[in-house]
Amino acid sequence: MRCERQDAKMHILRPKHSASANDATSPLIQKNIQTIPRLDLFHNQPRLKPYIFFGVWSKKLLDCSVSKVPIRQPNGQILAYMNSKITFLLLLVAFPLAMSAQIDLTTRNQLQAYPRYTRINLARQEANMVRRLDLSMHELFEIPTDLAIFKNCLEFSFSENKLTVLPDAVFQMPNLQYITGFKNLLGNFPKNVDDCQSLQEIDLSWNRIGGLPKEIGNLPNLRILKLNNNLIKAIPYEAGTLASLEEIHMSVNQMERLPSSLNQMQNLKRLDVSYNFITEVPACIGELKNLEYLDLSFNMIGQLPDSIAYCENLKVLNLRGNRLKALPGEITRMKNLKELDLKKNKITPKQHAAIQAKLPYCKIYF
């Protein structure tokens, strides 16, 4: 960082010609931008961050007549190069309007438009700008407790660390929608999870979580729950109130049963509880009219309820590695079933033809 000098008579902030590419967004300029009537970037090629000029575009006259200044979106994409005052002023008017528009985050991929903050100290300095905070792979033993300052944070990642507990502050970010913390050493699922009502997705796979608190049922916007490779023994009854839940991923746990409130999850499309110790499937599963993917493989199921045939939108049913001797007679109702895996069960070869005849358009693995 080279020095900058301010012309006291003209009130012009003029970086030196040999200034580095980041000088135009240096702290001095950001600090004085509200009081500087004219910014001279003559014969420089700085990278301007447009947000430092918000609210001042109607007052400032910037001299970029010889500079080649790239205008960038928050994701770093270059929109245009400025070579004249007029072009710059027009863009300066457009940026506040574009940046103030709210993005409809219907998918997580839309968050890619925002930069990731991977250093907590820098994130603290620009707390209001942080939308994505990523502290993954930092070998952290604990999480900072001042996360509540990130009031606009939408995504928080802390995967592949050495965390054993999450502070309550994690769920005190009021607009947080996505939490990713796989491959840690977490032993408990935080009870204050319902403090963050905006949560849409939780991924705490590959930890040591032994159970879920009943408070998890108080998340009206939760769509995806990923808790693979943990030590969970049961899904609490209160989870049935998760009306927006679309996906449950809980393979490789220690569950012996599914909750009787499963039928209340009417938006559930994908359920993966493979590699557990489940011995029976509740009859209420037939009420899941939107279920498309069901993985019950490598459990201890000896019989399926007849009601499973009423999952009429089911496309994939994985029953591999169980103790089944037969399938329900009403399985012919499953007209949309495209794939059925029955390998490593107790179904005899004599039954194969009969099962295939009941599901003629389904690919069956015996």
mmCIF file of C-alpha atoms in Angstrom, residues 73-77 103 105 107-136 138 147 149-159 173 175-180:
data_model
loop_
_atom_site.group_PDB
_atom_site.id
_atom_site.type_symbol
_atom_site.label_atom_id
_atom_site.label_comp_id
_atom_site.label_asym_id
_atom_site.label_seq_id
_atom_site.Cartn_x
_atom_site.Cartn_y
_atom_site.Cartn_z
ATOM 1 C CA GLN A 73 -20.298 -7.625 -9.352
ATOM 2 C CA PRO A 74 -20.107 -9.030 -5.778
ATOM 3 C CA ASN A 75 -19.033 -12.388 -7.232
ATOM 4 C CA GLY A 76 -16.069 -10.748 -8.982
ATOM 5 C CA GLN A 77 -17.473 -10.850 -12.508
ATOM 6 C CA ILE A 103 -32.390 -11.810 -4.262
ATOM 7 C CA LEU A 105 -32.880 -17.346 -2.582
ATOM 8 C CA THR A 107 -31.864 -22.379 -4.206
ATOM 9 C CA ARG A 108 -28.546 -22.437 -2.434
ATOM 10 C CA ASN A 109 -26.696 -21.943 -5.711
ATOM 11 C CA GLN A 110 -27.889 -18.346 -5.825
ATOM 12 C CA LEU A 111 -25.668 -17.615 -2.839
ATOM 13 C CA GLN A 112 -22.665 -17.992 -5.137
ATOM 14 C CA ALA A 113 -23.237 -14.366 -6.154
ATOM 15 C CA TYR A 114 -21.887 -13.337 -2.750
ATOM 16 C CA PRO A 115 -18.209 -13.577 -1.724
ATOM 17 C CA ARG A 116 -17.147 -16.068 0.949
ATOM 18 C CA TYR A 117 -15.553 -14.643 4.075
ATOM 19 C CA THR A 118 -13.010 -17.190 5.323
ATOM 20 C CA ARG A 119 -11.228 -15.013 7.902
ATOM 21 C CA ILE A 120 -13.148 -14.065 11.002
ATOM 22 C CA ASN A 121 -11.210 -10.837 11.618
ATOM 23 C CA LEU A 122 -12.001 -9.475 8.159
ATOM 24 C CA ALA A 123 -15.599 -10.612 8.520
ATOM 25 C CA ARG A 124 -15.932 -8.687 11.777
ATOM 26 C CA GLN A 125 -14.709 -5.502 10.068
ATOM 27 C CA GLU A 126 -17.363 -5.844 7.365
ATOM 28 C CA ALA A 127 -20.051 -7.554 9.453
ATOM 29 C CA ASN A 128 -23.000 -6.002 7.627
ATOM 30 C CA MET A 129 -21.622 -7.130 4.254
ATOM 31 C CA VAL A 130 -21.213 -10.785 5.220
ATOM 32 C CA ARG A 131 -23.662 -13.148 3.541
ATOM 33 C CA ARG A 132 -21.461 -16.261 3.521
ATOM 34 C CA LEU A 133 -19.143 -17.041 6.436
ATOM 35 C CA ASP A 134 -16.912 -20.071 5.868
ATOM 36 C CA LEU A 135 -14.592 -21.205 8.667
ATOM 37 C CA SER A 136 -14.096 -24.714 7.299
ATOM 38 C CA HIS A 138 -9.238 -24.098 10.077
ATOM 39 C CA LEU A 147 -21.594 -14.429 15.649
ATOM 40 C CA ILE A 149 -23.017 -9.387 14.794
ATOM 41 C CA PHE A 150 -23.519 -11.030 11.381
ATOM 42 C CA LYS A 151 -27.135 -10.010 11.098
ATOM 43 C CA ASN A 152 -27.237 -10.446 7.320
ATOM 44 C CA CYS A 153 -25.386 -13.757 7.135
ATOM 45 C CA LEU A 154 -27.289 -16.376 5.120
ATOM 46 C CA GLU A 155 -24.805 -19.261 5.096
ATOM 47 C CA PHE A 156 -22.430 -20.428 7.820
ATOM 48 C CA SER A 157 -19.955 -23.262 7.204
ATOM 49 C CA PHE A 158 -17.538 -24.760 9.722
ATOM 50 C CA SER A 159 -16.855 -28.228 8.322
ATOM 51 C CA MET A 173 -27.780 -14.910 13.366
ATOM 52 C CA ASN A 175 -31.307 -14.415 8.814
ATOM 53 C CA LEU A 176 -29.248 -17.598 8.731
ATOM 54 C CA GLN A 177 -30.625 -20.125 6.227
ATOM 55 C CA TYR A 178 -27.870 -22.698 5.701
ATOM 56 C CA ILE A 179 -25.647 -24.408 8.282
ATOM 57 C CA THR A 180 -22.903 -26.822 7.207
#
